[in-house]
Amino acid sequence: MSSVEGSTSVSRPAELMRVPQHVGIIMDGNGRWAQARGMARSAGHRAGTENLRNVLEAAADFRIPILTLYAFSTENWSRPAPEVRALLRLVQRVIDRELNELHSRGVRIRQIGRREGIDDALLRRIERAEELTRDNSELILNIAFNYGGRADIVDAVRALVREGMASEEIDEAAISARVSTAGLPDPDLVIRTAGEMRLSNFLIWQAAYAEYYSTPTFWPDFGREELYKALLAFQERKRRFGGLLSGA
Ligand code: IPE
Ligand code: IPE
Ligand code: MG
């Protein structure tokens, strides 16, 4: 296999025959990336946001229709206040810097996660990005921001109760229709960078049957070639969904 690094003209390498419909990425390891260079954690977060463009371009080239990026969890509020502030500022800056370009490339941006707790200036930007890009369909980009999988399920259950749904009518489809990714297929591949083997409260309802892929590479270094490797690994997986493989 030849390297695909930097080959922006390659739209979709021939080896990729089965691409997931929905890829989730737990973008982890910014702090360790910075520490390894003797830099402050905030420099790692900055490098992480600079990497977004690479990965989004590659995802579009590989024809991934839906991408969900874990940017800030409900648990990340427990970090030291200056780090939280730096992260929030970065999100704002990324929207300011990238929105027009993403829009012109047909990316539809949505935030998933709770809106409460996000300050007004950032919330306005998020809403503007969602509004501007709402009719785009090249790539659906969900930003999991102030997101927690358990909170997602709690909010879905609250919606059911508010609607007065009878308990015997509640089934998995009813919950799926009320979590933050309602209307989208569940992720079939979840990638985590920086080597941990846990979901850290990411899409825990939706990823029940996702294939899981972990790479030791820190997020700021996770580029086109790394994404490609994850997609190749996905393609090799034999998904059984609790049944037996046909012909087995
Ligand atoms: C991921 O990098 C960014 C967020 C969780 C917001 P980390 O900040 O978790 O980096 P490590 O895990 O400490 O290296
Ligand atoms: C998960 O990473 C959250 C995001 C990538 C936004 P964390 O670094 O917060 O997860 P833990 O603390 O290692 O579980
Ligand atoms: Mg981390």
PDB file of N, CA and C in Angstrom, residues 181-214:
ATOM      1  N   THR A 181     -28.541  12.293  18.464  1.00  0.00           N
ATOM      2  CA  THR A 181     -28.240  11.927  17.073  1.00  0.00           C
ATOM      3  C   THR A 181     -29.486  11.429  16.348  1.00  0.00           C
ATOM      4  N   ALA A 182     -30.664  11.738  16.882  1.00  0.00           N
ATOM      5  CA  ALA A 182     -31.909  11.259  16.279  1.00  0.00           C
ATOM      6  C   ALA A 182     -31.911  11.508  14.775  1.00  0.00           C
ATOM      7  N   GLY A 183     -32.353  10.512  14.042  1.00  0.00           N
ATOM      8  CA  GLY A 183     -32.438  10.664  12.588  1.00  0.00           C
ATOM      9  C   GLY A 183     -31.177  10.248  11.865  1.00  0.00           C
ATOM     10  N   LEU A 184     -30.094  10.042  12.598  1.00  0.00           N
ATOM     11  CA  LEU A 184     -28.836   9.620  11.967  1.00  0.00           C
ATOM     12  C   LEU A 184     -28.585   8.148  12.291  1.00  0.00           C
ATOM     13  N   PRO A 185     -27.908   7.439  11.406  1.00  0.00           N
ATOM     14  CA  PRO A 185     -27.553   6.062  11.755  1.00  0.00           C
ATOM     15  C   PRO A 185     -26.560   6.053  12.917  1.00  0.00           C
ATOM     16  N   ASP A 186     -26.581   4.977  13.697  1.00  0.00           N
ATOM     17  CA  ASP A 186     -25.621   4.844  14.790  1.00  0.00           C
ATOM     18  C   ASP A 186     -24.202   4.787  14.227  1.00  0.00           C
ATOM     19  N   PRO A 187     -23.214   5.224  15.003  1.00  0.00           N
ATOM     20  CA  PRO A 187     -21.830   5.114  14.514  1.00  0.00           C
ATOM     21  C   PRO A 187     -21.469   3.642  14.315  1.00  0.00           C
ATOM     22  N   ASP A 188     -20.816   3.338  13.218  1.00  0.00           N
ATOM     23  CA  ASP A 188     -20.346   1.963  13.041  1.00  0.00           C
ATOM     24  C   ASP A 188     -18.872   1.829  13.369  1.00  0.00           C
ATOM     25  N   LEU A 189     -18.209   2.957  13.555  1.00  0.00           N
ATOM     26  CA  LEU A 189     -16.795   2.926  13.945  1.00  0.00           C
ATOM     27  C   LEU A 189     -16.528   4.052  14.942  1.00  0.00           C
ATOM     28  N   VAL A 190     -15.929   3.707  16.069  1.00  0.00           N
ATOM     29  CA  VAL A 190     -15.485   4.722  17.035  1.00  0.00           C
ATOM     30  C   VAL A 190     -13.971   4.614  17.160  1.00  0.00           C
ATOM     31  N   ILE A 191     -13.308   5.730  16.899  1.00  0.00           N
ATOM     32  CA  ILE A 191     -11.845   5.781  16.955  1.00  0.00           C
ATOM     33  C   ILE A 191     -11.449   6.551  18.201  1.00  0.00           C
ATOM     34  N   ARG A 192     -10.465   6.053  18.934  1.00  0.00           N
ATOM     35  CA  ARG A 192      -9.922   6.848  20.031  1.00  0.00           C
ATOM     36  C   ARG A 192      -8.426   6.992  19.836  1.00  0.00           C
ATOM     37  N   THR A 193      -7.948   8.218  19.908  1.00  0.00           N
ATOM     38  CA  THR A 193      -6.514   8.468  19.813  1.00  0.00           C
ATOM     39  C   THR A 193      -5.902   8.425  21.209  1.00  0.00           C
ATOM     40  N   ALA A 194      -4.601   8.342  21.271  1.00  0.00           N
ATOM     41  CA  ALA A 194      -3.807   8.419  22.510  1.00  0.00           C
ATOM     42  C   ALA A 194      -3.901   7.179  23.400  1.00  0.00           C
ATOM     43  N   GLY A 195      -4.393   6.091  22.824  1.00  0.00           N
ATOM     44  CA  GLY A 195      -4.176   4.786  23.436  1.00  0.00           C
ATOM     45  C   GLY A 195      -5.127   4.296  24.497  1.00  0.00           C
ATOM     46  N   GLU A 196      -5.999   5.163  25.041  1.00  0.00           N
ATOM     47  CA  GLU A 196      -6.890   4.637  26.089  1.00  0.00           C
ATOM     48  C   GLU A 196      -7.913   3.685  25.466  1.00  0.00           C
ATOM     49  N   MET A 197      -8.383   2.792  26.312  1.00  0.00           N
ATOM     50  CA  MET A 197      -9.358   1.789  25.861  1.00  0.00           C
ATOM     51  C   MET A 197     -10.678   2.009  26.581  1.00  0.00           C
ATOM     52  N   ARG A 198     -11.215   3.192  26.477  1.00  0.00           N
ATOM     53  CA  ARG A 198     -12.518   3.446  27.107  1.00  0.00           C
ATOM     54  C   ARG A 198     -13.290   4.477  26.292  1.00  0.00           C
ATOM     55  N   LEU A 199     -14.594   4.504  26.546  1.00  0.00           N
ATOM     56  CA  LEU A 199     -15.456   5.414  25.799  1.00  0.00           C
ATOM     57  C   LEU A 199     -15.576   6.776  26.473  1.00  0.00           C
ATOM     58  N   SER A 200     -15.247   6.856  27.767  1.00  0.00           N
ATOM     59  CA  SER A 200     -15.345   8.130  28.490  1.00  0.00           C
ATOM     60  C   SER A 200     -16.678   8.852  28.222  1.00  0.00           C
ATOM     61  N   ASN A 201     -17.761   8.064  28.265  1.00  0.00           N
ATOM     62  CA  ASN A 201     -19.107   8.650  28.180  1.00  0.00           C
ATOM     63  C   ASN A 201     -19.447   9.204  26.782  1.00  0.00           C
ATOM     64  N   PHE A 202     -18.815   8.671  25.771  1.00  0.00           N
ATOM     65  CA  PHE A 202     -19.071   9.126  24.389  1.00  0.00           C
ATOM     66  C   PHE A 202     -20.088   8.200  23.725  1.00  0.00           C
ATOM     67  N   LEU A 203     -21.208   8.726  23.291  1.00  0.00           N
ATOM     68  CA  LEU A 203     -22.201   7.987  22.502  1.00  0.00           C
ATOM     69  C   LEU A 203     -22.468   6.592  23.047  1.00  0.00           C
ATOM     70  N   ILE A 204     -22.657   6.479  24.361  1.00  0.00           N
ATOM     71  CA  ILE A 204     -22.751   5.131  24.926  1.00  0.00           C
ATOM     72  C   ILE A 204     -24.019   4.397  24.493  1.00  0.00           C
ATOM     73  N   TRP A 205     -25.069   5.126  24.197  1.00  0.00           N
ATOM     74  CA  TRP A 205     -26.286   4.470  23.672  1.00  0.00           C
ATOM     75  C   TRP A 205     -26.062   4.077  22.206  1.00  0.00           C
ATOM     76  N   GLN A 206     -25.590   5.030  21.441  1.00  0.00           N
ATOM     77  CA  GLN A 206     -25.511   4.870  19.991  1.00  0.00           C
ATOM     78  C   GLN A 206     -24.405   3.908  19.549  1.00  0.00           C
ATOM     79  N   ALA A 207     -23.352   3.778  20.353  1.00  0.00           N
ATOM     80  CA  ALA A 207     -22.192   2.976  19.921  1.00  0.00           C
ATOM     81  C   ALA A 207     -22.263   1.536  20.426  1.00  0.00           C
ATOM     82  N   ALA A 208     -23.485   1.095  20.788  1.00  0.00           N
ATOM     83  CA  ALA A 208     -23.635  -0.248  21.370  1.00  0.00           C
ATOM     84  C   ALA A 208     -22.979  -1.318  20.488  1.00  0.00           C
ATOM     85  N   TYR A 209     -23.082  -1.161  19.180  1.00  0.00           N
ATOM     86  CA  TYR A 209     -22.497  -2.162  18.293  1.00  0.00           C
ATOM     87  C   TYR A 209     -21.425  -1.591  17.363  1.00  0.00           C
ATOM     88  N   ALA A 210     -20.900  -0.439  17.727  1.00  0.00           N
ATOM     89  CA  ALA A 210     -19.834   0.143  16.897  1.00  0.00           C
ATOM     90  C   ALA A 210     -18.565  -0.699  17.013  1.00  0.00           C
ATOM     91  N   GLU A 211     -17.808  -0.737  15.967  1.00  0.00           N
ATOM     92  CA  GLU A 211     -16.457  -1.300  16.044  1.00  0.00           C
ATOM     93  C   GLU A 211     -15.585  -0.253  16.724  1.00  0.00           C
ATOM     94  N   TYR A 212     -14.677  -0.726  17.553  1.00  0.00           N
ATOM     95  CA  TYR A 212     -13.852   0.187  18.335  1.00  0.00           C
ATOM     96  C   TYR A 212     -12.408   0.095  17.847  1.00  0.00           C
ATOM     97  N   TYR A 213     -11.791   1.236  17.650  1.00  0.00           N
ATOM     98  CA  TYR A 213     -10.410   1.269  17.153  1.00  0.00           C
ATOM     99  C   TYR A 213      -9.624   2.263  17.989  1.00  0.00           C
ATOM    100  N   SER A 214      -8.520   1.791  18.563  1.00  0.00           N
ATOM    101  CA  SER A 214      -7.701   2.674  19.391  1.00  0.00           C
ATOM    102  C   SER A 214      -6.296   2.734  18.807  1.00  0.00           C
TER     103      SER A 214
END
